[in-house]
GROMACS .gro file of C-alpha atoms in nm:
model
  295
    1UNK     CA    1  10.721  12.998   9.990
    2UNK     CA    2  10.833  12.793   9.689
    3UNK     CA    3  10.625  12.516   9.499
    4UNK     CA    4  10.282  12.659   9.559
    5UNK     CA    5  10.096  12.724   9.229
    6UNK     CA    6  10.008  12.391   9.132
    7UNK     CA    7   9.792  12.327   8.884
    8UNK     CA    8   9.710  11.954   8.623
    9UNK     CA    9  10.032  11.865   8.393
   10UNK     CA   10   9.847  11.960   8.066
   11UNK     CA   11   9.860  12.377   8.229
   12UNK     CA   12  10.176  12.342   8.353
   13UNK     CA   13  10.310  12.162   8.011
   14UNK     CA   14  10.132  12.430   7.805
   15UNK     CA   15  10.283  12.703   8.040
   16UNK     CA   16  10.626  12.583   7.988
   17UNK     CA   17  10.579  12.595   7.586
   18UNK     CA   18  10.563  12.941   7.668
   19UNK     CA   19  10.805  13.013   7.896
   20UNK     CA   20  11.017  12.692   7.912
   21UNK     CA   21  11.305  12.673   8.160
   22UNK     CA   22  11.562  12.388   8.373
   23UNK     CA   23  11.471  12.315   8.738
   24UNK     CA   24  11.338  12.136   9.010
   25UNK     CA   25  10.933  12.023   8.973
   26UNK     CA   26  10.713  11.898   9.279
   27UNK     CA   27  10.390  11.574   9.201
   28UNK     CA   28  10.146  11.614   9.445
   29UNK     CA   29   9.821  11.410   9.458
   30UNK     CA   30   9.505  11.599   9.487
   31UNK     CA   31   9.329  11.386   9.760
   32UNK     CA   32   9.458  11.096   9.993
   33UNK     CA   33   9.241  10.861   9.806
   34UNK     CA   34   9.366  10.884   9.467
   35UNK     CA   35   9.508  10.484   9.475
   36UNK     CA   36   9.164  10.329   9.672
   37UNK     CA   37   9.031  10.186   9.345
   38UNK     CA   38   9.355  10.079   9.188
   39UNK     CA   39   9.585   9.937   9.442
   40UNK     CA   40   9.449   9.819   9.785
   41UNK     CA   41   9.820   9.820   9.911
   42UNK     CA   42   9.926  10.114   9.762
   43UNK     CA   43   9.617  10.277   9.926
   44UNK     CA   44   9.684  10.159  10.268
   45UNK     CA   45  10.042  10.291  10.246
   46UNK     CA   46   9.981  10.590  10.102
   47UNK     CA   47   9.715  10.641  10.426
   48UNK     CA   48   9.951  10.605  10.667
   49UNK     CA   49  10.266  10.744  10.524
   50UNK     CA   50  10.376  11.063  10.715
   51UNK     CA   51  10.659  11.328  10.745
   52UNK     CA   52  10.894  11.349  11.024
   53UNK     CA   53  10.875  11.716  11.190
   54UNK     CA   54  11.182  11.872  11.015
   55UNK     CA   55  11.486  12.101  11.205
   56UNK     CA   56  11.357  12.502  11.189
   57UNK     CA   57  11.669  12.527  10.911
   58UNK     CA   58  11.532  12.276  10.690
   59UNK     CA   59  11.154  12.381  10.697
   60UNK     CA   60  11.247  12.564  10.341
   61UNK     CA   61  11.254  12.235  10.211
   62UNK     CA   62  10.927  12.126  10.304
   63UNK     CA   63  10.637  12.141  10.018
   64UNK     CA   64  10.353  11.932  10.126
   65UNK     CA   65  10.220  11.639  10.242
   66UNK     CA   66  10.091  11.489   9.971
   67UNK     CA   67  10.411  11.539   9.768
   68UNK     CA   68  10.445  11.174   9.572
   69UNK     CA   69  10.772  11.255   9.362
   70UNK     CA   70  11.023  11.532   9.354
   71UNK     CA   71  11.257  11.546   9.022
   72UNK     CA   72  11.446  11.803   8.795
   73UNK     CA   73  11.441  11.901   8.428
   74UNK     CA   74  11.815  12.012   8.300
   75UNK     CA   75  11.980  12.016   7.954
   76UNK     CA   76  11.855  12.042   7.643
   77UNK     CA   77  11.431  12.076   7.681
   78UNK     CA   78  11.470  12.201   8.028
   79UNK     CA   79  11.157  12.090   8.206
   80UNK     CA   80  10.916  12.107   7.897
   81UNK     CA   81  11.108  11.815   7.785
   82UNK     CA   82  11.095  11.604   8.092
   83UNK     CA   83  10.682  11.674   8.160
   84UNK     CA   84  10.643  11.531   7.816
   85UNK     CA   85  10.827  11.240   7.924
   86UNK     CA   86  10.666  11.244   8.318
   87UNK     CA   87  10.370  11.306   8.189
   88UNK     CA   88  10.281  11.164   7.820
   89UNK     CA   89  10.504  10.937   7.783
   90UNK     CA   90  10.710  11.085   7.486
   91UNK     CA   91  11.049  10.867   7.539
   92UNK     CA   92  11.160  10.787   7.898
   93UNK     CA   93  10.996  10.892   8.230
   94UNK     CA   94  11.109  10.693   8.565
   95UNK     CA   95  10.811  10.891   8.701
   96UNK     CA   96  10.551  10.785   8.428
   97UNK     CA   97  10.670  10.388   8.450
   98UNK     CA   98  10.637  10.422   8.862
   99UNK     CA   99  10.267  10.530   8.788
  100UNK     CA  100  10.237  10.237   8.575
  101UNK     CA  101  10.371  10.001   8.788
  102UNK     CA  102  10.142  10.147   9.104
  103UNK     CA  103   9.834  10.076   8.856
  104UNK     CA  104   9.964   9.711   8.828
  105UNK     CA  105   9.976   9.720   8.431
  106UNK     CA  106  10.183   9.437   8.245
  107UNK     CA  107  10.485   9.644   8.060
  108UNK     CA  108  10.560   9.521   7.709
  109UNK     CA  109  10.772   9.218   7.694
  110UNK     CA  110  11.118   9.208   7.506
  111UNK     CA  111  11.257   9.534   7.511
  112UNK     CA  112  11.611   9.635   7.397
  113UNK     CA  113  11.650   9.790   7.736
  114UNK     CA  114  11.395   9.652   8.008
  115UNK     CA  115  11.526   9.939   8.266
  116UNK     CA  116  11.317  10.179   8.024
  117UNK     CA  117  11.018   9.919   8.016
  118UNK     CA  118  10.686  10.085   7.822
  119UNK     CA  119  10.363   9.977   7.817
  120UNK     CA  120  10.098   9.902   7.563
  121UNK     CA  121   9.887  10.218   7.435
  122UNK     CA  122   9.569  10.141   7.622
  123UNK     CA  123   9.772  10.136   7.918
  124UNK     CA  124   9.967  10.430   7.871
  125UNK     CA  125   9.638  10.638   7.768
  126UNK     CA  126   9.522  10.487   8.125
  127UNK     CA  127   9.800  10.603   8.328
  128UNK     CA  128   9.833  10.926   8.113
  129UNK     CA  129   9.468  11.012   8.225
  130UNK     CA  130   9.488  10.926   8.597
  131UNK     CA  131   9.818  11.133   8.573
  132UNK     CA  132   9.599  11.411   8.443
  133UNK     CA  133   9.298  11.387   8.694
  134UNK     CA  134   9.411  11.320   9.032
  135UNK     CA  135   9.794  11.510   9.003
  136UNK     CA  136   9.898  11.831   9.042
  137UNK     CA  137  10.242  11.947   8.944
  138UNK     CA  138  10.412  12.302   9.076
  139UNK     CA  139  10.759  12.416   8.938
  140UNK     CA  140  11.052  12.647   9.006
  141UNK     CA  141  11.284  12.740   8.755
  142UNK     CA  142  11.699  12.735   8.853
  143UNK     CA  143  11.741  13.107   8.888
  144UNK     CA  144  11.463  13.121   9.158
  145UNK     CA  145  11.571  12.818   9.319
  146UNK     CA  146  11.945  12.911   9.341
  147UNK     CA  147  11.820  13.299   9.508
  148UNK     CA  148  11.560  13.128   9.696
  149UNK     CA  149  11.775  12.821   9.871
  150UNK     CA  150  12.126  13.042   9.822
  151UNK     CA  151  12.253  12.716   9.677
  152UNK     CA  152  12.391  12.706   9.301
  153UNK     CA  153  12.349  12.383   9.236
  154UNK     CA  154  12.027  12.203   9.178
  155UNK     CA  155  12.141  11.852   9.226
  156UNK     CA  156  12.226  11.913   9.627
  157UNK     CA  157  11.859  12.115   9.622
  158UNK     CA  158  11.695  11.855   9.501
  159UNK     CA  159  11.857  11.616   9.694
  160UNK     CA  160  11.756  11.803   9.990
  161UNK     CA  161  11.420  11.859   9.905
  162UNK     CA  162  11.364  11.454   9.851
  163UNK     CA  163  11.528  11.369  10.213
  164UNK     CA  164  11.272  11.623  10.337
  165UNK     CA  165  10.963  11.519  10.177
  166UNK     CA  166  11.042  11.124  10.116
  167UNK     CA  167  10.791  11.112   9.835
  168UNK     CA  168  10.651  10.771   9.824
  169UNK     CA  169  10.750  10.764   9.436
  170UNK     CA  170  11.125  10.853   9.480
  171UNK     CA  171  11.330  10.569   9.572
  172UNK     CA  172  11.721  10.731   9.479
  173UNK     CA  173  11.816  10.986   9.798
  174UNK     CA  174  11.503  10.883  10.007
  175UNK     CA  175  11.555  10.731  10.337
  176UNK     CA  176  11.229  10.610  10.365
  177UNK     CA  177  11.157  10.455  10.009
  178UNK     CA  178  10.855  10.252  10.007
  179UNK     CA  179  10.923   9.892   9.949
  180UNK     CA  180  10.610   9.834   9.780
  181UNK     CA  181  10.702  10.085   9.517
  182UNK     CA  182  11.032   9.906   9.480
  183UNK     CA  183  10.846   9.554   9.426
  184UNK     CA  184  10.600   9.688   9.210
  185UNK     CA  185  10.854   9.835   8.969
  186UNK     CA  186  11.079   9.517   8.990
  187UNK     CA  187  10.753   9.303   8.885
  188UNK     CA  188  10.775   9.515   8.578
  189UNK     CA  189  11.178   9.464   8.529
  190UNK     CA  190  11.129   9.125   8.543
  191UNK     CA  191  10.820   9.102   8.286
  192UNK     CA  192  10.991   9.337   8.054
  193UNK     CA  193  11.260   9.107   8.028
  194UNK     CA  194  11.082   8.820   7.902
  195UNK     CA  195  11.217   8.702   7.579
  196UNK     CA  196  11.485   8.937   7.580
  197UNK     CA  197  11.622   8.907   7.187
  198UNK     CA  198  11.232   8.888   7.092
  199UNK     CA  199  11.084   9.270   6.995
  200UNK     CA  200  10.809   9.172   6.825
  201UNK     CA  201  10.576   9.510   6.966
  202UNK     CA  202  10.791   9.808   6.879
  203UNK     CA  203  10.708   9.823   6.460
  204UNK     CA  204  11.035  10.054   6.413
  205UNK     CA  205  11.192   9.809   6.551
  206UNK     CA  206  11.079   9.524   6.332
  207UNK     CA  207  11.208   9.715   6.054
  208UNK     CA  208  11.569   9.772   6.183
  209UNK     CA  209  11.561   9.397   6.241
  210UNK     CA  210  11.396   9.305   5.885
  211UNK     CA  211  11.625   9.555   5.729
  212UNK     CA  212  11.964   9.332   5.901
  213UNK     CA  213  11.774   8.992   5.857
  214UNK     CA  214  11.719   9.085   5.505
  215UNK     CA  215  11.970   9.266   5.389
  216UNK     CA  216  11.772   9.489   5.258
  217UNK     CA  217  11.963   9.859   5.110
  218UNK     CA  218  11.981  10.138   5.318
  219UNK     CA  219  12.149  10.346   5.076
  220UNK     CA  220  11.961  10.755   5.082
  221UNK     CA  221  12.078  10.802   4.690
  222UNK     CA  222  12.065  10.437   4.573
  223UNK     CA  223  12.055  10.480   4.160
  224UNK     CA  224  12.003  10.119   4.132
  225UNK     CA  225  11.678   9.980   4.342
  226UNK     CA  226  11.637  10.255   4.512
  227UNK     CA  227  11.646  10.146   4.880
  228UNK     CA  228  11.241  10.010   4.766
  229UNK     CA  229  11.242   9.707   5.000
  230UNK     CA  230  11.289   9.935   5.265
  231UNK     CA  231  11.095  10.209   5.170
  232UNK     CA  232  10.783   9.937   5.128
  233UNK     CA  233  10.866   9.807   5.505
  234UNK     CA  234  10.879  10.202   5.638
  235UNK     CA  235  10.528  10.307   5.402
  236UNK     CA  236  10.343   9.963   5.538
  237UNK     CA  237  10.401  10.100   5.950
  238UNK     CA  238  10.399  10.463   5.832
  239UNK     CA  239  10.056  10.516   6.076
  240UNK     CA  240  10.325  10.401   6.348
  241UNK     CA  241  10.627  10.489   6.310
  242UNK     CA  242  10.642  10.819   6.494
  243UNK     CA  243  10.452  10.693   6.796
  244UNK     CA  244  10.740  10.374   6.768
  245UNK     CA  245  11.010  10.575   6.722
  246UNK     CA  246  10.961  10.817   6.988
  247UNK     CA  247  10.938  10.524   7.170
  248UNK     CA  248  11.320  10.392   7.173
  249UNK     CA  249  11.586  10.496   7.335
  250UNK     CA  250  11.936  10.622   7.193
  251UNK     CA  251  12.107  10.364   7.363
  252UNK     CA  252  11.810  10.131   7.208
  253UNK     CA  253  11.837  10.228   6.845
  254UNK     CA  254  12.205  10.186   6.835
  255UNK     CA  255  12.176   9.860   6.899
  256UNK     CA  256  12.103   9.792   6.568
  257UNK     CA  257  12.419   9.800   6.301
  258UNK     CA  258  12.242  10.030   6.042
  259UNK     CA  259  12.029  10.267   6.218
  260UNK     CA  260  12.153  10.575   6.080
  261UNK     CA  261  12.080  10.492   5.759
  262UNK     CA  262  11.764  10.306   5.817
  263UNK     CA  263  11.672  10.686   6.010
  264UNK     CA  264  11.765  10.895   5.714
  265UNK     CA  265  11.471  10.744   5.535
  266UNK     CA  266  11.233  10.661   5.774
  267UNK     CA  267  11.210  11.017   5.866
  268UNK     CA  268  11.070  11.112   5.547
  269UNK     CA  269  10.775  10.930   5.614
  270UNK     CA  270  10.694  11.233   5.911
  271UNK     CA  271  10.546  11.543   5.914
  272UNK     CA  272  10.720  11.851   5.961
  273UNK     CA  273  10.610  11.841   6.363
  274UNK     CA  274  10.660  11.510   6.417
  275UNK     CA  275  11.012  11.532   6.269
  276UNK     CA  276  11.098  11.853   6.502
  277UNK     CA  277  10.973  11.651   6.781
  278UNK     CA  278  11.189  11.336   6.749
  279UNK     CA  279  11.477  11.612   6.648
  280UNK     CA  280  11.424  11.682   7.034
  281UNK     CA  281  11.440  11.335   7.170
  282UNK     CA  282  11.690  11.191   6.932
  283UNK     CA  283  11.924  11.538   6.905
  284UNK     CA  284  12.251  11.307   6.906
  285UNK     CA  285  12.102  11.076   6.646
  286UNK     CA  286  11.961  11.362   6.410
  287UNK     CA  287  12.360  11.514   6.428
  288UNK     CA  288  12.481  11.207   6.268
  289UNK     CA  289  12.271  11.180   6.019
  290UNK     CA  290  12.299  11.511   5.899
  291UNK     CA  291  12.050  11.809   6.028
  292UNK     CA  292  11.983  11.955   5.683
  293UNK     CA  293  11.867  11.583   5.520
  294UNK     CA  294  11.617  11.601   5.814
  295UNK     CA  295  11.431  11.927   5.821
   0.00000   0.00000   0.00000
């Protein structure tokens, strides 16, 4: 049987720093009741949500019951990567914002890109800690998977394995998606796009915009001031500027004309782990600004 040592997301994360590997992960809540004090509707749905008796040649594909969301980890940080970003919110999670949106919290307004909408730190320590105590997560890496399922690819597996187990969270390849799930995330859309051109929450953001607004130089060897405006801007958010970097996108940073060299200094104000870190979720960014200035 496949997907049956489950255990909390801070074992299974600390496992995979370990032993780290790509493939498919199972969420499973611990109890039926895990939504009764935060989301009357949600409870009621979750209640009375059941699985359709499978064909005998799909039963491999069944997990359990109270399966809630079915995804993969591939690339580069295999699935210790994406439980960081399930699970704690280090850069993007669809999971992690669907648990948000379930616990009806407001998303921060104004984001570059509102698909990736974040919340506020008192809400993401909330949803990181009901994540933690009433979850379970079980994973199998792609070598077992492809022997196990005698399919070699993990996309059609997991595929599969969500058309099986319509996880109430999992809305792409689910025939039965839950429509409240759906609205719920769409109320957060639709408040993270408030004020679109406004970022006024993100503080590495409000120094790629001061640093355009102001002209300010971004030059790493300046002889003449130095790059000091900028330097002073980077020093004054220095207590959060990891936290706010880790919290924008690629796609997001490159909106602004200068980032590259704005991110040659700023990373100067991190420490050695925080700077390997973002070297993981910003690889493509740390290439272009040269590796060796970095660590």
């Amino acid at each position: 049987m496949m997907f049956h040592d489950f255990n909390k997301p801070s074992e299974k994360i600390n496992e995979l720093r370990i032993n780290n590997c790509t493939g498919i992960y199972v969420v499973r809540s611990m109890h039926r009741n895990i939504f009764k004090d935060v989301n009357n509707e949600m409870h009621k749905e979750y209640q009375e949500r059941t699985i359709p008796t499978p064909p005998e040649e799909m039963l491999k594909y069944l997990v359990d019951e109270n399966v809630i969301y079915i995804g993969k980890g591939i690339g580069n940080g295999g699935l210790l990567k994406r439980f960081k970003q399930e699970f704690l919110h280090i850069g993007n999670g669809t999971f992690f914002r669907t648990v948000g949106a379930v616990l009806l919290f407001n998303p921060i307004k104004g984001l570059v890109n509102s698909n990736n909408y974040r919340f506020n730190e008192p809400e993401k320590q909330a949803a990181k800690d009901f994540i933690e105590n009433n979850l379970e997560v079980s994973y199998e890496c792609k070598h077992t998977l492809y022997e196990f399922f005698n399919i070699y690819n993990i996309n059609i597996i997991e595929k599969s394995m969500i058309k099986l187990n319509q996880p109430i969270f999992n809305i792409q390849n689910n025939s039965n998606s839950s429509p409240l799930v759906t609205r719920l995330r769409n109320r957060c859309l639709n408040i993270a796009r408030q004020n679109p051109d406004i970022i006024f929450e993100n503080k590495y953001v409000q120094i790629l915009r001061a640093q355009v607004e102001n002209n300010w130089c971004v030059n790493y060897m300046c002889t003449t001031c130095g790059a000091v405006d900028l330097k002073k801007a980077i020093k004054k958010n220095e207590g959060h500027l990891f936290s706010a970097m880790m919290d924008l996108s690629v796609s997001e940073l490159r909106r602004f004309p200068n980032y590259r060299e704005v991110t040659r200094i700023a990373v100067d104000y991190l420490n050695l782990d925080e700077r390997f870190i973002l070297n993981q979720h910003w690889p493509t960014i740390f290439n272009e600004i040269g590796r060796a200035v970095i660590l």
